[in-house]
Amino acid sequence: MLELRNVSTFYGPIQALKGISLSVATGEIVTLIGANGAGKSTTLLSISGVAPPKRGEILFEGSPIHTLPAEKIVSLGVAQVPEGRRIFPQMSVRENLEMGAYLRRDNAGVARDVEKVCELFPVLAQRRQQLGGTLSGGEQQMLAIGRALMARPRLLLLDEPSLGLAPLVIRQIFATLQQLNREEGMTIFLIEQNAHQALKIAHRGYVIENGVLTLSDKAQTLLDHPDVRRAYLGG
Amino acid sequence: MDYFLELCLGGLTRGSIYALIALGYTMVYGIIQLINFAHGEIYMIAAFIALIVSAILTINGFTGVSILIIAAVIAILYAAAYGYTLERVAYRPLRNAPRLSPLISAIGMSLFLQNYVLLAQTPDFLPFPELLPEFEFMDPVAHLIGSAELVILVVTTVTMLGLTFLIRSTRLGKAMRATQQDMTMARLVGINVDRVISLTFVLGSVLAAIGGVLVGSYMGQINFFIGFMAGVKAFTAAVLGGIGSIPGAVLGGVVLGLTEALAAGYISSAYEDVFAFGVLILILVLRPNGLLGRTVRTKV
């Protein structure tokens, strides 16, 4: 479904990605793990067209998307839950969800999907009229995921959904991701520092260090890999 | 008492025009944190377009309100085109430049447009026809408020209500608010941010054009420099209300207009600017973010 071929992305003179190649197949959960500043977020921003790559190719369902503007990429069915959640703070929970469906014109369908997201995350249902900026971190993360789902994506990109959340909330969110994958067949590309949680729900994983992929294997194999254990799982 | 009421209504009229122009400053600032110094020039150009169109229409035998409406529509279209072009030419190429660069570009565009009109037209004041209608039913209250002032108040109020509706409820309005709150996220939900910015300039220019036509007709004369002073006043109103805040721009305009009118009426019209800017300084000392401005909290 998604394929990155030799992608290099720069921020001014700084090269954040140094020739990344990876793929995500339909129906998979794939995770990319790495330390701070390794290039994880840049990878997602490159896919979404916010930080377009300077070299290399990004293919979505076989056609190149790395030259398209961000809004075109969303319309093809790629939605992102960005780092730090990026909830619109002065909009209500409902408006935030509706913004996720900005490119859709089927108002009735959008209203139905708001209800679906509220079923998925019941806490959002209670807070529907509350401003996004007043939610707790965990609620904001759920809202960010819900907002991405409102676009009816075929590929869901998530950037560190566990960041700064309590263990219980993290488990709940990861369980929801797994449920989305199993029940709706949602393809998920997940970026995490929390390697343990991510590898537990993923089918496959990649490890990134300083803008280069260093490992790529089945998630279970990575969980047992000595280098991964030492660097990301605390021994 | 009548005198006080008269001053207040006059101040409200003046303030509503300031508010109309201030909205353009504040909307642009809210989205790209740029003070568009050339905004006053759009207002001035719209007044000139309205003058030229109404002259042509008068020669061709048009009369009364039809002139006003046709001239206003054409002035609005021209202003929209100017606003759009201004953003494309002077600001978009500098989107990722340090913040000082677009600011200098804005001052440059302001000077350029002023001098362009100076050369293309004349440095002298040109008489502007009285396009605003006179109502007979206004006669009993004519000592308090004239027909022209009533028209200005009604038009600005309706325009601002329209803008409020647009921003609250339309797709474009939602896209504008999203872009203002988080531009990167706006792109990630599929908003074409460049288009939203363009349309914000167009919208601001339309408001300025409405102001330009109303004031031209009300004051009865225009020249190439009217945009500068109106721009300074409207910018003051925007800062007074809290730049970036739309209700703030309206409130700032009204406060500024009333201050000027009361200072001119009770003290001396020579001092009205002193009081206008005095209020600005006072409010900036007491409330640095303006009357309705939000305190910017940097969240870690």
Coordinates of C-alpha atoms in Angstrom, one line a residue:
Chain A
M1 CA 0.0 0.0 0.0
L2 CA 2.8 2.4 1.0
E3 CA 6.3 2.3 -0.2
L4 CA 9.2 4.6 0.5
R5 CA 12.2 4.2 -1.9
N6 CA 15.5 5.8 -0.9
V7 CA 13.8 8.9 0.6
S8 CA 16.1 11.8 1.7
T9 CA 14.5 14.8 3.4
F10 CA 16.3 18.0 4.4
Y11 CA 15.5 20.9 6.8
G12 CA 17.5 23.7 5.3
P13 CA 21.1 22.3 5.2
I14 CA 20.3 19.5 7.8
Q15 CA 19.6 16.1 6.3
A16 CA 17.0 14.4 8.5
L17 CA 16.5 11.3 6.4
K18 CA 19.3 9.6 4.6
G19 CA 17.8 7.3 2.0
I20 CA 15.0 5.5 3.8
S21 CA 13.3 2.6 2.1
L22 CA 10.4 0.8 3.7
S23 CA 7.0 -0.6 2.9
V24 CA 3.6 -1.1 4.5
A25 CA 1.2 -3.7 3.1
T26 CA -2.6 -3.5 3.2
G27 CA -4.0 -4.6 6.5
E28 CA -0.7 -4.5 8.3
I29 CA 0.4 -2.6 11.4
V30 CA 3.9 -1.6 10.9
T31 CA 5.9 0.4 13.4
L32 CA 9.0 2.5 13.1
I33 CA 10.9 2.9 16.4
G34 CA 13.9 5.1 17.2
A35 CA 15.2 7.6 19.7
N36 CA 14.5 11.4 19.8
G37 CA 15.8 13.1 16.7
A38 CA 16.4 9.9 14.7
G39 CA 14.0 11.1 11.9
K40 CA 10.8 9.3 12.9
S41 CA 8.5 12.4 12.7
T42 CA 10.3 13.6 9.5
T43 CA 9.4 10.2 7.9
L44 CA 5.7 10.8 8.6
L45 CA 5.8 14.5 7.5
S46 CA 7.5 13.4 4.3
I47 CA 4.7 10.9 3.6
S48 CA 2.0 13.5 4.3
G49 CA 3.7 16.1 2.1
V50 CA 4.4 18.6 4.8
A51 CA 8.1 18.1 4.5
P52 CA 8.5 16.8 1.0
P53 CA 11.6 14.7 0.3
K54 CA 14.4 16.1 -1.8
R55 CA 15.4 12.7 -3.2
G56 CA 13.7 9.4 -3.5
E57 CA 10.1 8.3 -4.1
I58 CA 7.0 7.7 -2.0
L59 CA 4.4 5.5 -3.6
F60 CA 0.8 5.1 -2.3
E61 CA -1.1 2.2 -3.9
G62 CA 1.5 2.2 -6.7
S63 CA 1.4 5.9 -7.7
P64 CA 4.0 8.5 -6.6
I65 CA 2.7 11.0 -4.0
H66 CA 6.0 12.7 -3.0
T67 CA 5.4 15.6 -5.5
L68 CA 1.7 16.2 -4.4
P69 CA 0.6 18.9 -2.0
A70 CA -0.5 17.8 1.5
E71 CA -4.2 18.2 0.8
K72 CA -4.0 15.9 -2.3
I73 CA -2.4 13.2 -0.2
V74 CA -5.2 13.4 2.4
S75 CA -7.8 13.1 -0.3
L76 CA -6.1 9.9 -1.5
G77 CA -6.8 8.4 1.9
V78 CA -3.7 9.0 4.0
A79 CA -4.5 10.6 7.4
Q80 CA -2.0 11.5 10.1
V81 CA -2.2 11.8 13.9
P82 CA 0.7 14.1 14.4
E83 CA 3.2 14.4 17.1
G84 CA 1.9 16.4 20.1
R85 CA -1.7 15.7 18.9
R86 CA -2.2 19.2 17.5
I87 CA -5.8 19.6 18.5
F88 CA -7.4 22.9 17.3
P89 CA -7.6 24.5 20.8
Q90 CA -10.3 27.0 20.1
M91 CA -12.7 24.5 18.4
S92 CA -15.1 22.2 20.2
V93 CA -14.5 18.4 20.2
R94 CA -17.3 18.1 17.5
E95 CA -15.7 20.8 15.3
N96 CA -12.3 19.2 15.7
L97 CA -13.8 15.9 14.4
E98 CA -15.6 17.7 11.6
M99 CA -12.3 19.4 10.6
G100 CA -10.9 15.8 10.1
A101 CA -13.6 15.4 7.4
Y102 CA -12.8 18.7 5.8
L103 CA -12.5 17.2 2.3
R104 CA -15.7 15.2 2.5
R105 CA -18.9 16.6 1.1
D106 CA -21.3 14.0 2.5
N107 CA -22.7 15.8 5.5
A108 CA -24.9 12.9 6.6
G109 CA -22.0 10.5 6.4
V110 CA -19.8 12.9 8.4
A111 CA -22.5 13.1 11.1
R112 CA -22.7 9.3 11.3
D113 CA -18.9 9.0 11.6
V114 CA -18.9 11.6 14.5
E115 CA -21.2 9.1 16.3
K116 CA -18.9 6.2 15.4
V117 CA -15.9 7.9 16.8
C118 CA -17.9 8.8 19.9
E119 CA -18.7 5.1 20.3
L120 CA -15.0 4.2 19.8
F121 CA -14.0 6.8 22.5
P122 CA -17.0 7.3 24.8
V123 CA -15.2 10.0 26.8
L124 CA -15.4 12.2 23.7
A125 CA -19.2 11.8 23.5
Q126 CA -19.5 13.5 26.9
R127 CA -17.2 16.3 25.9
R128 CA -18.6 17.1 22.5
Q129 CA -19.2 20.8 23.1
Q130 CA -16.1 21.4 25.1
L131 CA -13.1 23.2 23.5
G132 CA -10.3 21.0 22.3
G133 CA -7.7 22.9 24.3
T134 CA -9.4 22.1 27.6
L135 CA -9.1 18.3 27.2
S136 CA -6.6 16.2 29.1
G137 CA -3.6 14.7 27.2
G138 CA -5.3 11.3 26.9
E139 CA -8.6 12.8 25.7
Q140 CA -6.7 14.9 23.2
Q141 CA -4.9 11.9 21.8
M142 CA -8.2 10.1 21.4
L143 CA -9.6 13.2 19.7
A144 CA -6.6 13.3 17.4
I145 CA -7.1 9.7 16.4
G146 CA -10.8 10.3 16.0
R147 CA -10.2 13.3 13.8
A148 CA -7.9 11.3 11.5
L149 CA -10.5 8.6 11.2
M150 CA -13.1 11.2 10.1
A151 CA -11.2 11.4 6.8
R152 CA -12.1 7.7 6.2
P153 CA -8.4 7.0 5.6
R154 CA -7.1 3.8 4.1
L155 CA -3.8 4.4 5.7
L156 CA -3.5 5.8 9.2
L157 CA -0.2 7.4 10.3
L158 CA 0.4 7.9 14.0
D159 CA 3.3 9.8 15.5
E160 CA 4.0 8.8 19.1
P161 CA 0.5 8.4 20.4
S162 CA 1.8 7.3 23.7
L163 CA 3.8 10.5 24.4
G164 CA 3.3 11.9 27.9
L165 CA 0.3 9.6 28.7
A166 CA -0.4 7.4 31.7
P167 CA 0.2 3.7 31.2
L168 CA -3.5 2.8 31.5
V169 CA -4.4 5.3 28.8
I170 CA -1.6 4.1 26.5
R171 CA -2.9 0.5 26.8
Q172 CA -6.4 1.7 26.0
I173 CA -5.3 3.6 22.9
F174 CA -3.1 0.7 21.6
A175 CA -6.0 -1.7 22.2
T176 CA -8.2 0.6 20.1
L177 CA -5.6 0.7 17.3
Q178 CA -5.5 -3.1 17.3
Q179 CA -9.3 -3.2 17.2
L180 CA -9.4 -0.9 14.2
N181 CA -6.8 -3.1 12.4
R182 CA -8.6 -6.3 13.2
E183 CA -12.2 -5.3 12.8
E184 CA -12.0 -2.7 10.1
G185 CA -8.9 -3.8 8.3
M186 CA -7.3 -0.4 8.9
T187 CA -3.7 -0.3 7.7
I188 CA -1.6 1.5 10.3
F189 CA 1.9 2.9 10.2
L190 CA 2.9 3.7 13.8
I191 CA 5.9 5.7 15.0
E192 CA 7.0 5.1 18.6
Q193 CA 9.6 5.6 21.2
N194 CA 7.7 3.3 23.4
A195 CA 9.1 0.3 21.5
H196 CA 7.6 -2.4 23.7
Q197 CA 4.0 -1.3 23.3
A198 CA 4.4 -0.7 19.6
L199 CA 6.1 -4.0 18.8
K200 CA 3.5 -5.8 20.8
I201 CA 0.6 -4.8 18.5
A202 CA 2.6 -4.5 15.2
H203 CA 3.2 -7.2 12.6
R204 CA 6.5 -5.8 11.5
G205 CA 8.9 -3.2 12.7
Y206 CA 11.8 -1.0 11.5
V207 CA 14.4 0.7 13.6
I208 CA 15.7 4.1 12.6
E209 CA 19.0 5.8 13.9
N210 CA 20.2 9.1 12.7
G211 CA 18.1 9.1 9.6
V212 CA 19.1 5.6 8.5
L213 CA 17.2 2.3 8.9
T214 CA 19.3 -0.1 10.9
L215 CA 16.9 -3.1 11.4
S216 CA 13.8 -4.4 9.8
D217 CA 12.0 -7.6 10.8
K218 CA 8.9 -9.2 12.2
A219 CA 7.8 -7.4 15.4
Q220 CA 8.2 -10.5 17.6
T221 CA 11.8 -11.0 16.3
L222 CA 12.6 -7.4 17.0
L223 CA 11.2 -7.7 20.5
D224 CA 13.7 -10.5 21.1
H225 CA 16.6 -8.9 19.2
P226 CA 19.5 -8.1 21.6
D227 CA 20.3 -4.7 20.0
V228 CA 16.7 -3.6 20.3
R229 CA 16.4 -4.9 23.8
R230 CA 19.5 -3.0 24.9
A231 CA 18.7 0.3 23.1
Y232 CA 14.9 0.5 23.4
L233 CA 13.6 -2.0 25.9
G234 CA 15.9 -1.4 28.9
G235 CA 18.0 -4.5 28.6
Chain B
M1 CA -27.6 65.8 26.2
D2 CA -28.4 66.1 22.5
Y3 CA -24.9 67.3 21.9
F4 CA -23.5 64.2 23.7
L5 CA -25.7 61.9 21.7
E6 CA -24.7 63.6 18.5
L7 CA -21.0 63.1 19.3
C8 CA -21.6 59.5 20.2
L9 CA -23.4 58.7 17.0
G10 CA -20.7 60.5 15.0
G11 CA -18.1 58.6 16.9
L12 CA -19.9 55.3 16.3
T13 CA -20.0 56.1 12.5
R14 CA -16.3 56.9 12.4
G15 CA -15.5 53.9 14.6
S16 CA -17.5 51.5 12.4
I17 CA -15.3 52.5 9.5
Y18 CA -12.2 52.0 11.5
A19 CA -13.5 48.6 12.5
L20 CA -14.2 47.6 8.9
I21 CA -10.6 48.3 7.9
A22 CA -9.2 47.0 11.2
L23 CA -10.8 43.6 10.4
G24 CA -8.5 43.3 7.4
Y25 CA -5.4 43.9 9.5
T26 CA -6.5 41.5 12.2
M27 CA -7.6 38.6 10.0
V28 CA -4.3 38.7 8.1
Y29 CA -2.3 39.0 11.3
G30 CA -4.3 36.1 12.9
I31 CA -3.3 33.8 10.1
I32 CA 0.3 34.7 9.1
Q33 CA 1.4 37.1 11.9
L34 CA 2.0 39.8 9.3
I35 CA 1.1 43.5 9.7
N36 CA -0.1 44.2 6.1
F37 CA 0.9 47.9 6.0
A38 CA -0.4 48.1 2.4
H39 CA -3.9 47.4 3.6
G40 CA -4.8 51.1 3.9
E41 CA -3.7 51.6 0.2
I42 CA -6.3 49.0 -0.9
Y43 CA -8.9 51.2 0.8
M44 CA -7.6 54.3 -1.0
I45 CA -7.5 52.5 -4.4
A46 CA -11.1 51.3 -3.9
A47 CA -12.2 54.9 -3.3
F48 CA -10.4 56.0 -6.5
I49 CA -12.1 53.2 -8.5
A50 CA -15.5 54.2 -7.1
L51 CA -14.8 57.9 -8.1
I52 CA -13.8 57.0 -11.6
V53 CA -16.7 54.6 -12.1
S54 CA -19.2 57.1 -10.7
A55 CA -17.9 59.8 -13.0
I56 CA -18.3 57.5 -16.0
L57 CA -21.8 56.5 -14.9
T58 CA -22.8 60.1 -14.3
I59 CA -21.7 61.1 -17.9
N60 CA -23.8 58.2 -19.2
G61 CA -26.9 59.4 -17.5
F62 CA -27.1 57.1 -14.4
T63 CA -28.5 58.7 -11.3
G64 CA -28.9 58.1 -7.6
V65 CA -28.4 54.9 -5.8
S66 CA -27.7 52.9 -9.0
I67 CA -24.4 54.8 -9.2
L68 CA -23.5 53.9 -5.6
I69 CA -24.2 50.2 -6.1
I70 CA -22.5 49.8 -9.4
A71 CA -19.5 51.9 -8.3
A72 CA -19.2 49.9 -5.0
V73 CA -19.4 46.5 -6.7
I74 CA -16.7 47.4 -9.2
A75 CA -14.5 49.0 -6.5
I76 CA -14.9 45.8 -4.4
L77 CA -13.9 43.6 -7.3
Y78 CA -10.8 45.8 -8.0
A79 CA -9.8 45.8 -4.4
A80 CA -10.2 42.0 -4.2
A81 CA -7.9 41.7 -7.2
Y82 CA -5.4 44.1 -5.7
G83 CA -5.5 42.2 -2.3
Y84 CA -5.0 38.8 -4.1
T85 CA -2.1 40.1 -6.2
L86 CA -0.5 41.9 -3.3
E87 CA -0.3 38.6 -1.3
R88 CA 1.0 36.7 -4.4
V89 CA 3.6 39.2 -5.3
A90 CA 4.8 40.7 -2.0
Y91 CA 4.2 38.1 0.7
R92 CA 4.0 34.6 -0.6
P93 CA 7.5 34.4 -1.9
L94 CA 8.6 35.4 1.6
R95 CA 6.4 32.9 3.4
N96 CA 9.4 31.1 4.9
A97 CA 11.7 34.1 5.3
P98 CA 12.4 35.8 8.7
R99 CA 9.4 37.8 10.0
L100 CA 11.1 41.1 9.3
S101 CA 11.3 40.5 5.5
P102 CA 7.5 40.5 4.7
L103 CA 7.1 43.5 7.0
I104 CA 9.6 45.5 5.0
S105 CA 7.9 44.2 1.8
A106 CA 4.6 45.4 3.2
I107 CA 6.0 48.9 3.8
G108 CA 7.4 48.9 0.3
M109 CA 4.1 47.9 -1.2
S110 CA 2.4 50.7 0.7
L111 CA 4.8 53.3 -0.6
F112 CA 4.6 51.9 -4.1
L113 CA 0.9 51.9 -4.3
Q114 CA 0.6 55.4 -2.8
N115 CA 3.1 56.8 -5.4
Y116 CA 1.5 54.8 -8.2
V117 CA -1.8 56.6 -7.5
L118 CA 0.0 59.9 -7.0
L119 CA 1.5 59.6 -10.5
A120 CA -1.5 58.0 -12.2
Q121 CA -4.0 60.5 -10.7
T122 CA -2.9 63.7 -9.0
P123 CA -1.4 64.8 -5.7
D124 CA -4.4 67.1 -5.1
F125 CA -7.7 66.3 -3.4
L126 CA -10.4 65.3 -5.9
P127 CA -14.0 66.0 -5.2
F128 CA -16.0 62.8 -4.6
P129 CA -19.7 62.8 -5.5
E130 CA -22.3 62.4 -2.8
L131 CA -23.4 58.9 -3.5
L132 CA -25.0 58.1 -0.2
P133 CA -28.8 58.8 -0.3
E134 CA -30.7 61.4 1.7
F135 CA -33.7 60.1 3.5
E136 CA -36.6 62.4 4.3
F137 CA -37.7 60.2 7.3
M138 CA -34.4 61.2 8.9
D139 CA -35.4 64.9 9.1
P140 CA -36.8 64.8 12.7
V141 CA -33.5 63.4 14.0
A142 CA -31.2 65.2 11.5
H143 CA -29.7 67.3 14.3
L144 CA -28.4 64.0 15.8
I145 CA -27.5 61.8 12.9
G146 CA -27.5 62.4 9.1
S147 CA -28.7 60.0 6.4
A148 CA -25.2 59.3 5.3
E149 CA -24.1 58.3 8.8
L150 CA -27.1 56.0 9.1
V151 CA -26.2 54.3 5.8
I152 CA -22.6 53.9 7.0
L153 CA -23.7 52.4 10.3
V154 CA -26.2 50.0 8.7
V155 CA -23.8 48.9 5.9
T156 CA -20.9 48.3 8.3
T157 CA -23.1 46.4 10.8
V158 CA -24.6 44.2 8.1
T159 CA -21.1 43.5 6.7
M160 CA -19.7 42.6 10.0
L161 CA -22.6 40.3 10.8
G162 CA -22.0 38.7 7.4
L163 CA -18.4 38.2 8.2
T164 CA -19.2 36.7 11.6
F165 CA -21.5 34.2 9.9
L166 CA -18.9 33.4 7.3
I167 CA -16.2 32.7 9.9
R168 CA -18.4 30.7 12.2
S169 CA -20.4 28.6 9.9
T170 CA -19.0 28.3 6.4
R171 CA -16.4 25.8 5.1
L172 CA -14.1 28.7 4.3
G173 CA -14.6 30.1 7.8
K174 CA -13.7 26.8 9.4
A175 CA -10.7 26.5 7.2
M176 CA -9.6 30.0 8.2
R177 CA -10.0 29.3 11.9
A178 CA -8.1 26.0 11.6
T179 CA -5.3 27.7 9.7
Q180 CA -5.1 30.4 12.3
Q181 CA -5.0 27.9 15.2
D182 CA -2.5 25.4 13.7
M183 CA -1.3 25.8 10.1
T184 CA 0.6 22.5 9.9
M185 CA -2.4 20.6 11.3
A186 CA -4.7 22.5 8.9
R187 CA -2.6 21.1 6.0
L188 CA -2.8 17.6 7.5
V189 CA -6.6 17.6 7.5
G190 CA -6.5 18.6 3.8
I191 CA -6.9 22.4 3.9
N192 CA -5.1 24.2 1.0
V193 CA -3.5 26.7 3.3
D194 CA -2.2 28.9 0.5
R195 CA -5.7 29.3 -0.8
V196 CA -7.0 30.2 2.6
I197 CA -4.4 32.9 3.0
S198 CA -5.2 34.3 -0.5
L199 CA -8.9 34.3 0.4
T200 CA -8.2 36.1 3.7
F201 CA -6.5 38.9 1.8
V202 CA -9.4 39.0 -0.7
L203 CA -11.9 39.2 2.2
G204 CA -9.9 41.9 4.0
S205 CA -9.7 43.9 0.8
V206 CA -13.4 43.6 0.2
L207 CA -14.1 45.1 3.7
A208 CA -11.5 47.9 3.1
A209 CA -13.2 48.7 -0.3
I210 CA -16.6 49.0 1.3
G211 CA -15.0 51.4 3.8
G212 CA -13.3 53.3 1.0
V213 CA -16.5 53.9 -0.9
L214 CA -18.5 54.9 2.2
V215 CA -15.8 57.3 3.5
G216 CA -15.1 58.8 0.0
S217 CA -18.7 59.7 -0.4
Y218 CA -19.1 60.9 3.2
M219 CA -16.0 63.1 3.3
G220 CA -16.6 64.4 -0.3
Q221 CA -12.9 64.3 -1.3
I222 CA -10.1 61.9 -1.7
N223 CA -6.4 61.9 -2.5
F224 CA -3.6 59.3 -2.7
F225 CA -2.7 59.7 1.0
I226 CA -6.1 58.9 2.6
G227 CA -5.2 55.3 2.9
F228 CA -2.2 56.0 5.1
M229 CA -4.1 57.9 7.8
A230 CA -7.0 55.5 7.7
G231 CA -4.6 52.6 7.8
V232 CA -2.8 54.0 10.9
K233 CA -6.1 54.6 12.7
A234 CA -7.5 51.1 11.8
F235 CA -4.2 49.5 12.8
T236 CA -4.5 51.3 16.1
A237 CA -8.0 50.0 16.5
A238 CA -6.9 46.5 15.7
V239 CA -4.1 46.7 18.3
L240 CA -6.4 48.4 20.8
G241 CA -8.9 45.5 20.6
G242 CA -6.2 42.8 20.5
I243 CA -4.6 42.1 17.2
G244 CA -5.7 38.7 15.8
S245 CA -9.1 39.0 17.5
I246 CA -12.1 39.7 15.2
P247 CA -14.5 41.0 17.9
G248 CA -11.5 42.9 19.2
A249 CA -11.1 44.8 16.0
V250 CA -14.7 45.8 16.0
L251 CA -14.5 46.9 19.7
G252 CA -11.2 48.7 19.1
G253 CA -12.7 50.6 16.2
V254 CA -15.7 51.7 18.2
V255 CA -13.6 52.7 21.2
L256 CA -11.3 54.7 19.0
G257 CA -14.1 56.4 17.1
L258 CA -15.9 57.4 20.3
T259 CA -12.7 58.7 21.9
E260 CA -11.9 60.9 18.9
A261 CA -15.4 62.2 18.6
L262 CA -15.8 63.1 22.3
A263 CA -12.3 64.6 22.4
A264 CA -13.0 66.7 19.3
G265 CA -16.4 67.7 20.6
Y266 CA -15.6 68.7 24.2
I267 CA -11.9 69.7 24.0
S268 CA -10.7 70.6 20.5
S269 CA -10.6 68.8 17.2
A270 CA -6.9 69.6 17.0
Y271 CA -6.4 67.2 19.9
E272 CA -8.5 64.2 18.6
D273 CA -5.4 62.3 17.5
V274 CA -3.7 63.0 20.7
F275 CA -6.6 61.3 22.6
A276 CA -6.8 58.5 20.1
F277 CA -3.2 57.5 20.5
G278 CA -3.3 58.3 24.2
V279 CA -6.0 55.7 24.7
L280 CA -3.9 53.2 22.7
I281 CA -0.9 53.8 24.9
L282 CA -3.0 53.6 28.1
I283 CA -4.5 50.3 27.0
L284 CA -1.2 48.8 26.0
V285 CA 0.2 49.7 29.4
L286 CA -2.7 48.1 31.2
R287 CA -3.5 45.3 28.9
P288 CA -0.6 44.6 26.6
N289 CA -2.6 42.1 24.5
G290 CA -5.3 44.6 23.8
L291 CA -8.9 44.6 25.1
L292 CA -9.9 41.2 23.8
G293 CA -6.5 39.8 22.9
R294 CA -5.6 36.4 24.3
T295 CA -2.5 36.0 26.5
V296 CA -0.2 33.9 24.4
R297 CA 0.8 31.0 26.5
T298 CA 3.7 28.9 25.2
K299 CA 2.8 25.3 26.0
V300 CA 5.7 22.9 26.4

